[in-house]
PDB file of C-alpha atoms in Angstrom:
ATOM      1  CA  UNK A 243       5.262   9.800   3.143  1.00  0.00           C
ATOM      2  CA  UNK A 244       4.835   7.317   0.048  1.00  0.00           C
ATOM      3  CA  UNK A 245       8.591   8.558  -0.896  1.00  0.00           C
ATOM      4  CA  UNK A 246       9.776   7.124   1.710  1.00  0.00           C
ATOM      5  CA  UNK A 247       8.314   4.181   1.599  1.00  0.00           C
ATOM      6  CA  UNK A 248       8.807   3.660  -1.954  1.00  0.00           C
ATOM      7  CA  UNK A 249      12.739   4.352  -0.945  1.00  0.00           C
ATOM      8  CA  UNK A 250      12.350   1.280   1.084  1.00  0.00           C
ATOM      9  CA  UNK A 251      10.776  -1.123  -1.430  1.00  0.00           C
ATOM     10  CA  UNK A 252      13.272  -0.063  -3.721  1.00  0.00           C
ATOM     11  CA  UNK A 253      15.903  -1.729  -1.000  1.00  0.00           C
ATOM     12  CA  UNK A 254      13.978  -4.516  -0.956  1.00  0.00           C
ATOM     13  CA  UNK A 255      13.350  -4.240   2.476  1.00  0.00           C
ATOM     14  CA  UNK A 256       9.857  -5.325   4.251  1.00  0.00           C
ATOM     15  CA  UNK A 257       7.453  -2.692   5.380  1.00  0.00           C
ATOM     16  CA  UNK A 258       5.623  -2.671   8.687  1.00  0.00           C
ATOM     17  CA  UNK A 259       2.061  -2.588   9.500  1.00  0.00           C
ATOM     18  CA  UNK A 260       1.715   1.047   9.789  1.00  0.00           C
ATOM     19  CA  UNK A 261       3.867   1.806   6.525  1.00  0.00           C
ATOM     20  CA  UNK A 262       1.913  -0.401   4.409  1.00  0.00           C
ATOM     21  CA  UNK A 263      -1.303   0.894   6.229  1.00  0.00           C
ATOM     22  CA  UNK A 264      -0.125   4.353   5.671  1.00  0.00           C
ATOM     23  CA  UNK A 265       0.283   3.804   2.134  1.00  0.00           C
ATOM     24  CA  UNK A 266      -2.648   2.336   1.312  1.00  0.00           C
ATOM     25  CA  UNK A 267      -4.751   5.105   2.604  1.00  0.00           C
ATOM     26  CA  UNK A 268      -3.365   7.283   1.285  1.00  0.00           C
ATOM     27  CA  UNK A 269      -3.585   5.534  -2.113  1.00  0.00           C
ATOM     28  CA  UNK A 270      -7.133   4.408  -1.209  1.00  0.00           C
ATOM     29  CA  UNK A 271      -7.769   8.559  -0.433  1.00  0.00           C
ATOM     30  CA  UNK A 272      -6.494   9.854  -3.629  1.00  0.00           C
ATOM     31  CA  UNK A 273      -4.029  11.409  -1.937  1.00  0.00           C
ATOM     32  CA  UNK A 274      -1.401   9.887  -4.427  1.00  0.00           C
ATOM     33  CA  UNK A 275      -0.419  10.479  -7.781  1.00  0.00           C
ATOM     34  CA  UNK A 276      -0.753   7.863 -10.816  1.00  0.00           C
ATOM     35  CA  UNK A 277       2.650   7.343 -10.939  1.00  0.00           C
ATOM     36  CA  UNK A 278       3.186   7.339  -7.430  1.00  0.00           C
ATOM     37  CA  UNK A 279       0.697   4.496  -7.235  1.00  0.00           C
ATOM     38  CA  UNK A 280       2.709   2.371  -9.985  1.00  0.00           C
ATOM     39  CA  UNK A 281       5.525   2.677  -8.619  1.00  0.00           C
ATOM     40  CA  UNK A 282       4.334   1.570  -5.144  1.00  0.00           C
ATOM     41  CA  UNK A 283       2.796  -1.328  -6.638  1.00  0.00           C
ATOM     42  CA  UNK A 284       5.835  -2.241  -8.948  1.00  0.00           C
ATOM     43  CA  UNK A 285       8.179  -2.029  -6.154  1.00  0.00           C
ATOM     44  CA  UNK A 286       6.037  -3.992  -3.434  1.00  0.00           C
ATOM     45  CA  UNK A 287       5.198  -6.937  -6.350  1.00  0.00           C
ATOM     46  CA  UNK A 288       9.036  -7.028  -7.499  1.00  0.00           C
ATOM     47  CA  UNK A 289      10.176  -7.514  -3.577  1.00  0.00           C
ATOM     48  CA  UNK A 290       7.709  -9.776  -3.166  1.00  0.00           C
ATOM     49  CA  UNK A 291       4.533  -9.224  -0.441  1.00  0.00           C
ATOM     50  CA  UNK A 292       4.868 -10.550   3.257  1.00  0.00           C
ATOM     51  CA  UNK A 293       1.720 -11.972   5.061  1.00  0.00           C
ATOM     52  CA  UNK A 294       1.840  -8.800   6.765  1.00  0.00           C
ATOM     53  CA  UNK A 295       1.737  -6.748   4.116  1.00  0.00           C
ATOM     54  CA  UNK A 296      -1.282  -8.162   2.559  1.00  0.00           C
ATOM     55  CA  UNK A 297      -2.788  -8.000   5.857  1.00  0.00           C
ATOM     56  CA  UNK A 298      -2.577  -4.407   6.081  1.00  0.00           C
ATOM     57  CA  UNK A 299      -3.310  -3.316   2.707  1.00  0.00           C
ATOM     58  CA  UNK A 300      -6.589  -5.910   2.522  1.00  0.00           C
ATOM     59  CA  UNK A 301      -7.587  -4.576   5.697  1.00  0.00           C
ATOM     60  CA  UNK A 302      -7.261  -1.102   4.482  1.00  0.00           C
ATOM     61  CA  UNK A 303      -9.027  -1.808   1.401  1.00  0.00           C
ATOM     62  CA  UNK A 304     -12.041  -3.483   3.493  1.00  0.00           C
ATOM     63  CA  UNK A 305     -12.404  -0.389   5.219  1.00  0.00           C
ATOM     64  CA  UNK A 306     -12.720   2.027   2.467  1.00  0.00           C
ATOM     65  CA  UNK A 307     -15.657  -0.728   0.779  1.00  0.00           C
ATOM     66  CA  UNK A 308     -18.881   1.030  -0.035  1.00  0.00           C
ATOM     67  CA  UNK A 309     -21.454  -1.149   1.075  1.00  0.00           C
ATOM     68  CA  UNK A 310     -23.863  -2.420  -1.431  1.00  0.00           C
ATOM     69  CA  UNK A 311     -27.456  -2.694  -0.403  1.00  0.00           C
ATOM     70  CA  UNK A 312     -29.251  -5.974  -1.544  1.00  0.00           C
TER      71      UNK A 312
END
């Protein structure tokens, strides 16, 4: 699934909700290599991030927080 949505980064085109959501987990899952990762990253910073893709991705991220006990 990250292929694909790497291909589109690569095009510079903007990703939807549920692709950057879907990427996210499965970065934020492990379910993605090293390189994979870079390259996601790379690709998103050198197109330049939406408001809607640092929507998703932050919300993402929020989710997979470990709460820390005070």
């Amino acid at each position: 699934m990250i292929e694909a949505i790497l291909a589109k980064l690569i095009e510079r085109e903007n990703l939807s909700v549920a692709e950057i959501r879907s990427a996210m987990e499965a970065i934020m899952e492990g379910k993605c290599r090293e390189a994979e990762m870079a390259a996601f990253l790379t690709a998103l910073r050198m197109k330049g991030e939406t408001a809607d893709e640092i929507v998703g991705a932050a919300t993402v991220m929020r989710q997979h927080v470990k709460p820390i006990c005070t």
